[in-house]
Coordinates of C-alpha atoms and ligand atoms in Angstrom, one line a residue:
Chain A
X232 CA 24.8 -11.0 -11.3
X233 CA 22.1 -12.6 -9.1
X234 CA 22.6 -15.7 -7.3
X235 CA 20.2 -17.7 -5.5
X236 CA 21.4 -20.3 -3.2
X237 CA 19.3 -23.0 -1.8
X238 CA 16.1 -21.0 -1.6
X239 CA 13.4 -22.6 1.1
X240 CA 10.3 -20.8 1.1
X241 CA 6.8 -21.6 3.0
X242 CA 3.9 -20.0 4.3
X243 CA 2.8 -21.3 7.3
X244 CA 4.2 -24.6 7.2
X245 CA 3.3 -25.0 3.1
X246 CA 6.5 -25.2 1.3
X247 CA 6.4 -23.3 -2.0
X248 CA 9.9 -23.6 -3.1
X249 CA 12.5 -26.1 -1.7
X250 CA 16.2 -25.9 -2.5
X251 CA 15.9 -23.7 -4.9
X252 CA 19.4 -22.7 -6.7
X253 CA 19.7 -20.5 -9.5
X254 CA 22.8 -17.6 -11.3
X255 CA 21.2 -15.0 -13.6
X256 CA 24.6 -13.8 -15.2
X257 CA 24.9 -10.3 -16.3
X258 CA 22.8 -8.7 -19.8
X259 CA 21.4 -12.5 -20.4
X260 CA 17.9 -13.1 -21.0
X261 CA 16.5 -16.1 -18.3
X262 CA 13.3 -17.5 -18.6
X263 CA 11.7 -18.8 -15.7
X264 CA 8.5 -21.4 -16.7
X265 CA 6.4 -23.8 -14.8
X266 CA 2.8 -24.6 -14.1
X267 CA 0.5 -22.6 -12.9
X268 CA 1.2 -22.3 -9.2
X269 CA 4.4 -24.0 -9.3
X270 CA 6.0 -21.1 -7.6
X271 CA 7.5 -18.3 -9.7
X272 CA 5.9 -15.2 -9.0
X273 CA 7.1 -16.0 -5.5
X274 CA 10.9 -17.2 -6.7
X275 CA 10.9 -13.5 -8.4
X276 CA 9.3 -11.6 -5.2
X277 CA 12.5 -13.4 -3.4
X278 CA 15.0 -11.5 -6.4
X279 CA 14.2 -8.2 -4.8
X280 CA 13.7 -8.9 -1.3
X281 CA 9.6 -8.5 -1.2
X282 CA 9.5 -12.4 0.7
X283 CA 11.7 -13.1 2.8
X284 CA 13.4 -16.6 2.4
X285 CA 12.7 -19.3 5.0
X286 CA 16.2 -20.3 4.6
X287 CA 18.9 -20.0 1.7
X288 CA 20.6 -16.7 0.0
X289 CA 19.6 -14.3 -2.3
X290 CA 22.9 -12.1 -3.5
X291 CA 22.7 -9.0 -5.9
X292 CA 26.1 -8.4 -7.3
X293 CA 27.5 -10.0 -4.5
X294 CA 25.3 -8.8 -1.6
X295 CA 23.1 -10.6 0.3
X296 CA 19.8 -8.7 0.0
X297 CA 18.2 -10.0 3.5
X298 CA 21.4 -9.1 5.4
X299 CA 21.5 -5.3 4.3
X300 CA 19.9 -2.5 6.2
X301 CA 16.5 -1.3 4.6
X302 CA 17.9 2.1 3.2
X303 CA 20.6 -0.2 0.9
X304 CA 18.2 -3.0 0.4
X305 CA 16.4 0.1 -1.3
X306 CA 19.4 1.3 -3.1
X307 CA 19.4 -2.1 -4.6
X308 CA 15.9 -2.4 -5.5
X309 CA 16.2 0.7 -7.3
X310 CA 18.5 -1.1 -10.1
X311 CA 15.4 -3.1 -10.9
X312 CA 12.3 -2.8 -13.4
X313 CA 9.4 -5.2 -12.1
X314 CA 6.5 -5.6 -14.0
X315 CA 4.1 -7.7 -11.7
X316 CA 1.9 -10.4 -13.2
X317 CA -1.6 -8.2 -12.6
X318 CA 0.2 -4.8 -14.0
X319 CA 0.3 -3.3 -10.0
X320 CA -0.6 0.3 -11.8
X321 CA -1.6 2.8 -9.3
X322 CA -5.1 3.0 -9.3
X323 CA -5.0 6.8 -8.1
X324 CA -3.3 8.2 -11.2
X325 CA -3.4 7.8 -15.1
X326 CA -1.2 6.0 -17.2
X327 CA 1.1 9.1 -18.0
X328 CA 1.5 9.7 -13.9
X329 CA 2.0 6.0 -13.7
X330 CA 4.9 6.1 -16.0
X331 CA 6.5 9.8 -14.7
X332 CA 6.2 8.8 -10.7
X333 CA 9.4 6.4 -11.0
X334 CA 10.9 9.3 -13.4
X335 CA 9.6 12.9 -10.4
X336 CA 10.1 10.1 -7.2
X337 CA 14.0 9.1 -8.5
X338 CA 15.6 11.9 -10.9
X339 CA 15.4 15.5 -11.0
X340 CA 14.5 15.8 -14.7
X341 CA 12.6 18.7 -15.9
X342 CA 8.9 18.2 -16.6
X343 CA 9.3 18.5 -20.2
X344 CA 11.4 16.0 -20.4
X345 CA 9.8 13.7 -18.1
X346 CA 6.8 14.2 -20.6
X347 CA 9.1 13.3 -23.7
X348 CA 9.9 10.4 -21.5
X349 CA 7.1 9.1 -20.6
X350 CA 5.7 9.4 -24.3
X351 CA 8.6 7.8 -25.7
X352 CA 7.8 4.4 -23.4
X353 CA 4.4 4.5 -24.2
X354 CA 5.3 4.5 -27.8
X355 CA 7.6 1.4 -27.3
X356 CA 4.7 -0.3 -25.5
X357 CA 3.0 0.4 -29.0
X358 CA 0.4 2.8 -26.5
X359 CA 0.9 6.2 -28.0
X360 CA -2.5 7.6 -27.3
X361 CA -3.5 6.3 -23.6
X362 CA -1.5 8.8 -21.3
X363 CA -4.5 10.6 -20.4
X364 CA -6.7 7.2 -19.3
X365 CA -7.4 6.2 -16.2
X366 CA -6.1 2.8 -14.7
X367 CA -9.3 1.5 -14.8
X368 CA -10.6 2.7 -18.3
X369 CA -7.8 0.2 -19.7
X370 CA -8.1 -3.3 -20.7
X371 CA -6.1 -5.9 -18.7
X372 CA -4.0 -6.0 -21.6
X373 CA -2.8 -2.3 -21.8
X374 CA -2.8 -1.7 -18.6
X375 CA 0.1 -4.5 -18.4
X376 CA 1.8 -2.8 -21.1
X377 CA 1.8 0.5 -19.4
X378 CA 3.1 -1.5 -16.0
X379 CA 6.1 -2.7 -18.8
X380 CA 6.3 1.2 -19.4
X381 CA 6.6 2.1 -15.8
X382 CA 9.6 -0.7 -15.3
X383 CA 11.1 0.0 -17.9
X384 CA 11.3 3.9 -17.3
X385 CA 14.5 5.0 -15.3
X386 CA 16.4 2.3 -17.8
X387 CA 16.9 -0.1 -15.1
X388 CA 20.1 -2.4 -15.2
X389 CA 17.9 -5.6 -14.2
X390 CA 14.5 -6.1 -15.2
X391 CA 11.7 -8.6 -14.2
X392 CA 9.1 -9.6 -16.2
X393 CA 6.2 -12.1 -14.7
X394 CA 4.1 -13.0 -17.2
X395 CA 4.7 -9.8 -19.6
X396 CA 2.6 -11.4 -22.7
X397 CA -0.4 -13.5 -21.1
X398 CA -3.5 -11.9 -22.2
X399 CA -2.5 -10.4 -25.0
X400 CA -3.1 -11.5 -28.6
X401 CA 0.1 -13.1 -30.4
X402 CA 0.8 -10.0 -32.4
X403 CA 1.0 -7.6 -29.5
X404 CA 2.5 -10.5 -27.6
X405 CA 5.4 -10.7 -30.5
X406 CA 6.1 -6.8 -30.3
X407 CA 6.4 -7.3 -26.4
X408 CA 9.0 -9.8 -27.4
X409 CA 10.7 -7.9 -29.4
X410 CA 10.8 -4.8 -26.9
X411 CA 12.0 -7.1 -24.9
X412 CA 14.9 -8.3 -27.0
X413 CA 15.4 -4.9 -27.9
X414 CA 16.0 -3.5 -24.3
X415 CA 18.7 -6.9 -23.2
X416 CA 20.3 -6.3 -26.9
X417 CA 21.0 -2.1 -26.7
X418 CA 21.1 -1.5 -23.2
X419 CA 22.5 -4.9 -22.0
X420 CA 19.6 -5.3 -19.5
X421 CA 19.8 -8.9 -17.2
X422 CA 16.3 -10.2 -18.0
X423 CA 14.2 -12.7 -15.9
X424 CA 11.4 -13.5 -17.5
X425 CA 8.6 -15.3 -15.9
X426 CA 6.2 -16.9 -18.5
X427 CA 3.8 -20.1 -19.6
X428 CA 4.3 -18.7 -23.0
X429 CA 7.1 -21.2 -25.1
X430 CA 6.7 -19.2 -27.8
X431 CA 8.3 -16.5 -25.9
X432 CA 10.6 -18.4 -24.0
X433 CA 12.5 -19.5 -28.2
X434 CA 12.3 -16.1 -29.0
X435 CA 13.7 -14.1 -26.2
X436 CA 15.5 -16.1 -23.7
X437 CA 18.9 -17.5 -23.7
X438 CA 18.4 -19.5 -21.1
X439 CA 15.3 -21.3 -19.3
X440 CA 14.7 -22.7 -16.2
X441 CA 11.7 -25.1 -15.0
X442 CA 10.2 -25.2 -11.6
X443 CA 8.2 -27.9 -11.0
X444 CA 6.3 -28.3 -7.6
X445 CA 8.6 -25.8 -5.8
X446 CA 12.2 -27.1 -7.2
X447 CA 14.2 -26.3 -10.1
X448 CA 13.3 -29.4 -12.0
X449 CA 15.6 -28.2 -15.2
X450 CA 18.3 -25.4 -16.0
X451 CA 19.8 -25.2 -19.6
X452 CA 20.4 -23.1 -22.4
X453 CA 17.8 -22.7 -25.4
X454 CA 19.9 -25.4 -27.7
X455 CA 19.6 -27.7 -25.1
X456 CA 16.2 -27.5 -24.2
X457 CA 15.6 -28.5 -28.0
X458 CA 17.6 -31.3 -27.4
X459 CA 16.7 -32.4 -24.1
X460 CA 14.6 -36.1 -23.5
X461 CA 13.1 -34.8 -19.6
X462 CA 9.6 -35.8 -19.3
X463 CA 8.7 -33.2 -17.2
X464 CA 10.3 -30.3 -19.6
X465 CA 8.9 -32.2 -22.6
X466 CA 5.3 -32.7 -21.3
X467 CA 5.2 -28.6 -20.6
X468 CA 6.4 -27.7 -24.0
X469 CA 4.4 -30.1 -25.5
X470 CA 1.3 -28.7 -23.7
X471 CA 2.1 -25.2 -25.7
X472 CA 2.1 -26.9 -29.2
X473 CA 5.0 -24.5 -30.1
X474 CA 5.7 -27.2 -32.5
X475 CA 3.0 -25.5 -34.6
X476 CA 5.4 -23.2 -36.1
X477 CA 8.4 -22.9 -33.8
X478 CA 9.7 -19.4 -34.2
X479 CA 14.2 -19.2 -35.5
X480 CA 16.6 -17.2 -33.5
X481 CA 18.1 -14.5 -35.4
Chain B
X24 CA -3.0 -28.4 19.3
X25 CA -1.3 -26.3 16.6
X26 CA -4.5 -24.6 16.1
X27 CA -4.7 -23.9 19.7
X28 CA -1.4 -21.7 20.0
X29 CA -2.2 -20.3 17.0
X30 CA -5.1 -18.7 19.0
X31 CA -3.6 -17.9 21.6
X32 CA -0.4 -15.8 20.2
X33 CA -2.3 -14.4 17.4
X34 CA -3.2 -11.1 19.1
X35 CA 0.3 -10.6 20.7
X36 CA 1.7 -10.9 17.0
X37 CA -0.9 -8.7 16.0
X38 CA 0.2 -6.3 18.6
X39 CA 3.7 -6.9 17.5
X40 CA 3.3 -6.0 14.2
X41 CA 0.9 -2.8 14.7
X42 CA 3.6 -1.8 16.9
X43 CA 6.9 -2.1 14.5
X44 CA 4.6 -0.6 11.6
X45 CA 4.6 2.4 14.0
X46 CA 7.9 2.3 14.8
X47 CA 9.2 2.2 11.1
X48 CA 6.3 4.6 10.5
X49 CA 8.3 6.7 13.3
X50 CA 11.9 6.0 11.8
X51 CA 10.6 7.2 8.1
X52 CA 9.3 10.9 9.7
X53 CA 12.2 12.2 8.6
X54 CA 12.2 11.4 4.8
X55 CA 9.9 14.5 4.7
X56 CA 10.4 15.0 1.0
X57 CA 9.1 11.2 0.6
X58 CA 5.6 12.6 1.9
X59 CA 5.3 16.0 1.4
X60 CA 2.9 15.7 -0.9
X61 CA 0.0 13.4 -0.1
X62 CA 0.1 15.1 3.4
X63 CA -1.2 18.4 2.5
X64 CA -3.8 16.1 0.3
X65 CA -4.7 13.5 3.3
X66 CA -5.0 16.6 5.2
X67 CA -7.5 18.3 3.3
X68 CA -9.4 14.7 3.2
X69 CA -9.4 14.1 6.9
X70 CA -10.1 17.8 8.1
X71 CA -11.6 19.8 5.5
X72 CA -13.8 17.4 3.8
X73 CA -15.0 16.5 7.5
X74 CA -16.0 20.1 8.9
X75 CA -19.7 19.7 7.2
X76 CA -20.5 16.3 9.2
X77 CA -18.5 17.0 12.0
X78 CA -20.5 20.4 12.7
X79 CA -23.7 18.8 11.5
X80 CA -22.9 16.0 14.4
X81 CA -21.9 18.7 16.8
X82 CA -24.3 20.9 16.5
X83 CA -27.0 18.5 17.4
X84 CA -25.4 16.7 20.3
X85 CA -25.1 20.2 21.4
X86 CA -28.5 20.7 20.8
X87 CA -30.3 17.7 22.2
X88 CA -27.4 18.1 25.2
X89 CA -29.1 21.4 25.9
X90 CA -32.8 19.8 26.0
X91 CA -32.0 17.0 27.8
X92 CA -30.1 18.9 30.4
X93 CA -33.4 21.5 30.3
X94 CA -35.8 18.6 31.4
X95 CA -33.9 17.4 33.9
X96 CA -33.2 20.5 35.9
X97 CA -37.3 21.7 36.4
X98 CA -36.7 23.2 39.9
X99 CA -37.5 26.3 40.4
X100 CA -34.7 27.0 42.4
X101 CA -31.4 26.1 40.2
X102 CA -30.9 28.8 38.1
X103 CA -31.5 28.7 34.4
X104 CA -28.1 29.5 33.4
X105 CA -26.5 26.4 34.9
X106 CA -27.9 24.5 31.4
X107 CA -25.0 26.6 30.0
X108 CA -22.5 25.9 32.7
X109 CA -23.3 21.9 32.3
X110 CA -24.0 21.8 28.6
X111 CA -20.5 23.6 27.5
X112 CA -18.1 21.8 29.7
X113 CA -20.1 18.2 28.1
X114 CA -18.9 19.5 24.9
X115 CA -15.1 20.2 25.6
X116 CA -14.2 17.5 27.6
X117 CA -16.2 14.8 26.1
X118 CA -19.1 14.7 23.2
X119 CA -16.6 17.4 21.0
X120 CA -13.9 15.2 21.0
X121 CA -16.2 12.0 21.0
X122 CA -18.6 12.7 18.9
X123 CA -15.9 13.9 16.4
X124 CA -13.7 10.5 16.6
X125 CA -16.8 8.3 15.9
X126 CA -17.3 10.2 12.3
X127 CA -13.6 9.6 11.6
X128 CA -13.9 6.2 12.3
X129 CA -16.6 5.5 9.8
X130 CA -15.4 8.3 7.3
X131 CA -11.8 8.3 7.6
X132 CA -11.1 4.6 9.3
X133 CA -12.8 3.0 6.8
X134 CA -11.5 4.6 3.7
X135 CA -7.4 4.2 4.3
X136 CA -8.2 0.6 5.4
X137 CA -9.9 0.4 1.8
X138 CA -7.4 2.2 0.1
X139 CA -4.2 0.7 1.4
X140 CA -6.2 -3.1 1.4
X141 CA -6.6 -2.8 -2.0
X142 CA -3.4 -1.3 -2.8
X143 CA -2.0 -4.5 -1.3
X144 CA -4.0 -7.0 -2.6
X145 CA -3.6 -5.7 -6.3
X146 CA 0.4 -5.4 -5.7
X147 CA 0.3 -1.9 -5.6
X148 CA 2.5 -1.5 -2.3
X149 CA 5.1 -4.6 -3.5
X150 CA 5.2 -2.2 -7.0
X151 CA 6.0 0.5 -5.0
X152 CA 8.3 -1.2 -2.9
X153 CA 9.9 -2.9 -5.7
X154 CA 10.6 0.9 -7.0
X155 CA 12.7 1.3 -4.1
X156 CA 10.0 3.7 -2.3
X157 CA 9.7 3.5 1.4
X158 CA 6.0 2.2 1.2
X159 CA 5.6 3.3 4.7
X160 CA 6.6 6.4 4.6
X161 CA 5.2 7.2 1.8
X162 CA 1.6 5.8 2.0
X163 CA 1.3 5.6 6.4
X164 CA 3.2 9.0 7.3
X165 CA 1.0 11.1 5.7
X166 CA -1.9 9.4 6.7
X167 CA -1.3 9.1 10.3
X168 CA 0.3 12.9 10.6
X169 CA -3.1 14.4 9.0
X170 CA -5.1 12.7 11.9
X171 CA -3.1 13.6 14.3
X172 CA -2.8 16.9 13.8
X173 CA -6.4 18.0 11.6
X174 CA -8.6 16.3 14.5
X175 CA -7.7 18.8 16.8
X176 CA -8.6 21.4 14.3
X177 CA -11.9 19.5 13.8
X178 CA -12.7 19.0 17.4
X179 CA -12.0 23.1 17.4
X180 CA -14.7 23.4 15.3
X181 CA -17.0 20.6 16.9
X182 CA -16.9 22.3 20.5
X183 CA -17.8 25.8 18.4
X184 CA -20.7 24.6 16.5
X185 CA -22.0 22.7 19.2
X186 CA -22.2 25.1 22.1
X187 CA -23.7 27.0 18.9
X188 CA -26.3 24.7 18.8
X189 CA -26.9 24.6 22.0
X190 CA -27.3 28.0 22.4
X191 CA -29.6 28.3 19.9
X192 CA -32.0 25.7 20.6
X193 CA -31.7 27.4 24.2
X194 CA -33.3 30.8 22.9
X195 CA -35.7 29.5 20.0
X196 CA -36.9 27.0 21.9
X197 CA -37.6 28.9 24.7
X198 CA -35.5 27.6 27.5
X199 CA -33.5 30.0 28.0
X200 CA -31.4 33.1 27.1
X201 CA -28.7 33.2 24.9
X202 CA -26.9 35.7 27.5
X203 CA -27.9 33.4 30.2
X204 CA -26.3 30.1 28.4
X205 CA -23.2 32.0 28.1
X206 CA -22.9 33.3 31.7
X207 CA -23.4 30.1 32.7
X208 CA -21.1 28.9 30.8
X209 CA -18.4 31.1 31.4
X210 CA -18.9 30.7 35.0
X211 CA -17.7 27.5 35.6
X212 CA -15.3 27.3 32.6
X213 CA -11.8 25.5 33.3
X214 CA -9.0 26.4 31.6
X215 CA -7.6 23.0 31.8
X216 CA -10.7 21.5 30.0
X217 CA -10.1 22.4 26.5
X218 CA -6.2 21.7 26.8
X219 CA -7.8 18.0 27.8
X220 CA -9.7 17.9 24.7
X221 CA -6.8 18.5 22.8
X222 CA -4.7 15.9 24.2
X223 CA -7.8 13.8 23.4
X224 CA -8.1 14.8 20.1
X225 CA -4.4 14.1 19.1
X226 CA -4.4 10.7 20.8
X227 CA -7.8 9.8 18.7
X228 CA -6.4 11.3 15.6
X229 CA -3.6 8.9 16.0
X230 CA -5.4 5.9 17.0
X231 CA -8.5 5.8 14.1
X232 CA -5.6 6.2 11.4
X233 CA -3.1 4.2 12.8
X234 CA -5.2 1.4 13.6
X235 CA -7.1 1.8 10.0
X236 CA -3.4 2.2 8.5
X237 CA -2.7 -0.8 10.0
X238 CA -5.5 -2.6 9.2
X239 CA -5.3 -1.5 5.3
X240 CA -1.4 -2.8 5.3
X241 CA -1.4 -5.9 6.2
X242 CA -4.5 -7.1 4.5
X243 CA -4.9 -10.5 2.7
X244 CA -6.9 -12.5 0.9
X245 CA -8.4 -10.6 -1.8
X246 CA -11.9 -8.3 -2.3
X247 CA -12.8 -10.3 0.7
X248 CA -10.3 -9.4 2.5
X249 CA -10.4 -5.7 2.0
X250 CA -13.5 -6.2 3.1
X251 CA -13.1 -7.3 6.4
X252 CA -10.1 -4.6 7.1
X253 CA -12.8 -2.0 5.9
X254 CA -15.1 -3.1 9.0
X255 CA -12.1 -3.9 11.1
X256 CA -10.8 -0.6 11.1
X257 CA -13.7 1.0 11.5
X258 CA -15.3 -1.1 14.6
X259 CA -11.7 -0.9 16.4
X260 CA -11.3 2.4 16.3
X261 CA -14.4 3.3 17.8
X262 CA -13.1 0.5 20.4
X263 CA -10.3 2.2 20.7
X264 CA -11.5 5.6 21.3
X265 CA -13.6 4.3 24.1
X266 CA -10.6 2.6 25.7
X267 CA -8.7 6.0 25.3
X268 CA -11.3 8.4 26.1
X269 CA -12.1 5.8 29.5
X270 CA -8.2 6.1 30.1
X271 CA -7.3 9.6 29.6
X272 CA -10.4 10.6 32.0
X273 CA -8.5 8.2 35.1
X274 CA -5.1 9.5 34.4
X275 CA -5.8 13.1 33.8
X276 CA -8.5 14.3 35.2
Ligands
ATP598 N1 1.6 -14.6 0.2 C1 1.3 -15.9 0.1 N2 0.8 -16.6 1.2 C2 0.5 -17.9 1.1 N3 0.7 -18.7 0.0 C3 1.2 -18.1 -1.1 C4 1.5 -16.7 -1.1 N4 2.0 -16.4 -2.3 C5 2.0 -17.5 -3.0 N5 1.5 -18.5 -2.3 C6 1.4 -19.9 -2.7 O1 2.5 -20.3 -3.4 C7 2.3 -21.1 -4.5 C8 3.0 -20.6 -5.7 O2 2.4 -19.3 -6.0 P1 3.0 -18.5 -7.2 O3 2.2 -17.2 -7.3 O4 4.4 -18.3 -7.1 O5 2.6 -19.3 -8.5 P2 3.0 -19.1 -10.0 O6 4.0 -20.1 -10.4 O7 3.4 -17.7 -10.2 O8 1.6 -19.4 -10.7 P3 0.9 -18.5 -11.9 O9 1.6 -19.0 -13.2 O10 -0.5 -19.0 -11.9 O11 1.1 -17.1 -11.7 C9 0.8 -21.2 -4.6 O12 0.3 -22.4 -4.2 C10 0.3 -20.1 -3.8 O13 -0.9 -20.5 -3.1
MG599 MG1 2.6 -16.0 -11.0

């Protein structure tokens, strides 16, 4: 379970987030959407202590992250899959080295069946054929879904996602979805998922939350999102036009 | 006002920083595993991949060094073969070790403080951070250990190349002997003056990739910000050597 508790964050005097109060409970899927710029990427870069706060708590499973020596903060960390929102690949290695590094850095599998790893993410990511490629030979699009690859690699217990479908068409964008749902649903992954994408949001995510101008403007479950009359919430779904077709639960 | 003592403490924190980078650099030496790897690779980058510039470099400081020192000494009473004993001990004590940190700067400073820039402004360290990777020990070690100890090795093979070419602008360009050069040279040799290259060359090694480590780190603000660490790195280093080579002369010489 992680718990943030009034989260202040600025840089250099700019406040980015202000009292800030979240629980991502354990194998649910949580959404995180807002604006452009309205502070997620750096609400998520709090979850595994890469900011520090300016004041407030971040606990994994009970720990405080910031109060734990480096070498357990790592420990921690480790439990995570992050995909960042530009992919983060490393640009000195190919996709398949990309994917093995977490798998040669953390276990002590066999090379064959770090290969047979590596391959079988790829084919989740719907990218059987790009192992060989260089970072920059591939399109922003597949070089995020080989960054999804490389989070998702050592089977991580928590995983991060900011902004896993922008940029891709909607039928890649769906089969991201559905990885994702896949990955919460058999391995009972905790999910955050940090998107603009409602369409995403109904399909994956059992719960959302809205930051607007650095606070959490709006926490609730899916249902009551549907249901609920804030004009904030309802101006930034309306924006998406997910009306046009809004996609059923299952 | 604000502004003002933002000015002011702006290079202490700098200092500050550079200096805890070091010191978690220092605290991660042991995580040799963690490294292992792109050390023997940074190591072929810094040294070997610098031997042909470095000796080009050396060979003519060592030749021009031998000119130079020709015209000036015209008497007919100073022996010919003091060229040698003033052209070798220039080399060892200062232009091998000199000449040598100035390529680095530009060669090597300028690259990791690319590298590491853009691997920070792409999210590259925060991914492998995020991994659970000690990003300093993984990415700074290496980088800092194969200055430290390849520019010896290349300084080894500056002070070779250019005493070479010394001596043999010296005998093809008619100023002297070959056999005179070296007597000369061996005449006034002092032990102690290649152990005070060495001490140079370590302390250089350190400083070019510490400082370009450094640099490359903690950049922000985009391409435009690799950019400036690129040129940072490489102007303060040579900086730096200066400061170092200007120090090490008072305190051990
Ligand atoms: N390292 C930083 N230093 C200074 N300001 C920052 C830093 N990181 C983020 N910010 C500021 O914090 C604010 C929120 O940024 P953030 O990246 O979290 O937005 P976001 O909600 O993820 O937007 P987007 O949907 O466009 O990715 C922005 O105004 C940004 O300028
Ligand atoms: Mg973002």
């Amino acid at each position: 379970m992680i718990q943030i508790e009034h989260l202040y964050k600025s840089f250099d005097g700019k406040p980015v987030l202000r009292d800030v109060s979240l629980e991502i409970r354990d194998g649910e899927t949580l959404a995180i959407i807002g604006r452009s710029g309205s502070g997620k990427s750096v609400l998520m870069k709090h979850v595994i202590g890469l900011l520090t706060p300016t004041s407030g708590r971040v606990q994994v499973d009970g720990t405080d992250i910031n109060e734990i020596p480096y070498r357990r903060l790592r420990e921690v960390r480790r439990q995570f899959g992050v995909l960042f929102q530009g992919g983060a690949l490393f640009d000195s290695m190919n996709a398949f080295e990309n994917i093995a590094f977490p798998l040669r850095t953390f276990t002590d599998m066999e090379e064959a069946a770090i290969r047979d790893e590596v391959y079988e993410c790829l084919r989740l990511v719907e990218l059987p054929d790009v192992g060989p490629k260089r970072t920059a030979e591939l399109s922003g699009g597949m070089q995020k879904r080989v960054a999804l690859a490389r989070a998702i690699a050592l089977r991580p217990r928590y995983i991060i996602y900011d902004e896993p479908t922008s940029g891709l068409d909607p039928e890649t964008s769906n089969a991201i979805d559905d990885l994702i749902r896949a990955l919460t649903d058999e391995m009972n992954v905790t999910s955050i998922v940090v998107t603009h994408d409602m369409h995403s949001v109904l399909s994956i995510a059992d719960r959302a939350a809205l930051l607007h101008r650095g606070h959490l403007h709006w926490v609730g479950t899916i249902d009551e999102l549907h249901a609920s009359d804030d004009e904030v919430l309802c101006a930034f779904v309306k924006a998406n036009e997910y009306q046009i077709g809004v996609p059923q639960r299952v | 006002m604000a502004s003002l003592s933002l000015t002011l403490t702006k290079p202490l924190r700098n200092v500050g920083l550079y200096v805890l980078l070091m010191v978690k650099a220092f605290a991660s030496l042991g995580e040799f595993r963690l490294y292992r790897k792109n050390l023997f690779k940074q190591m072929v980058r810094v040294g070997i991949d610098s031997i042909p510039i470095v000796a080009l470099a050396a060979a003519f400081s060592g030749a021009v060094t031998t000119v130079q020192t020709a015209y000036q000494l015209v008497s007919p009473f100073i022996p010919k073969r003091i060229i040698g004993s003033i052209v070798a001990p220039s080399l060892i004590l200062e232009l091998g070790a000199v000449v040598t940190g100035f390529i680095l700067a530009g060669r090597i400073g300028a690259r990791f403080a690319a590298e590491l820039g853009t691997m920070r402004v792409t999210e590259q360290i925060d991914a492998l951070e995020a991994m659970g990777l000690n990003s300093i020990g993984y990415l700074i070690v290496p980088r800092v250990l194969a200055g430290v100890v390849m520019f010896p090795v290349l300084y080894v093979v500056a002070c070779f190349v250019g005493i070479t070419g010394g001596i043999g602008v010296a005998h093809f360009g008619g100023y002297l002997e070959a056999g005179e050069f070296v007597a000369g040279a061996r005449e006034f040799f002092q032990p102690f003056d290649p152990v005070f290259g060495l001490i140079k060359s370590v302390v250089f090694g350190f400083a070019i990739t510490s400082i370009s480590c450094y640099k490359g780190y903690y950049t922000g603000g985009g391409a435009e910000g690799v950019g400036r660490a690129t040129t940072d790195a490489a102007v303060l280093s040579c900086v730096y050597i200066l400061v170092a080579d200007l120090l090490l002369a008072i305190v051990l010489l």
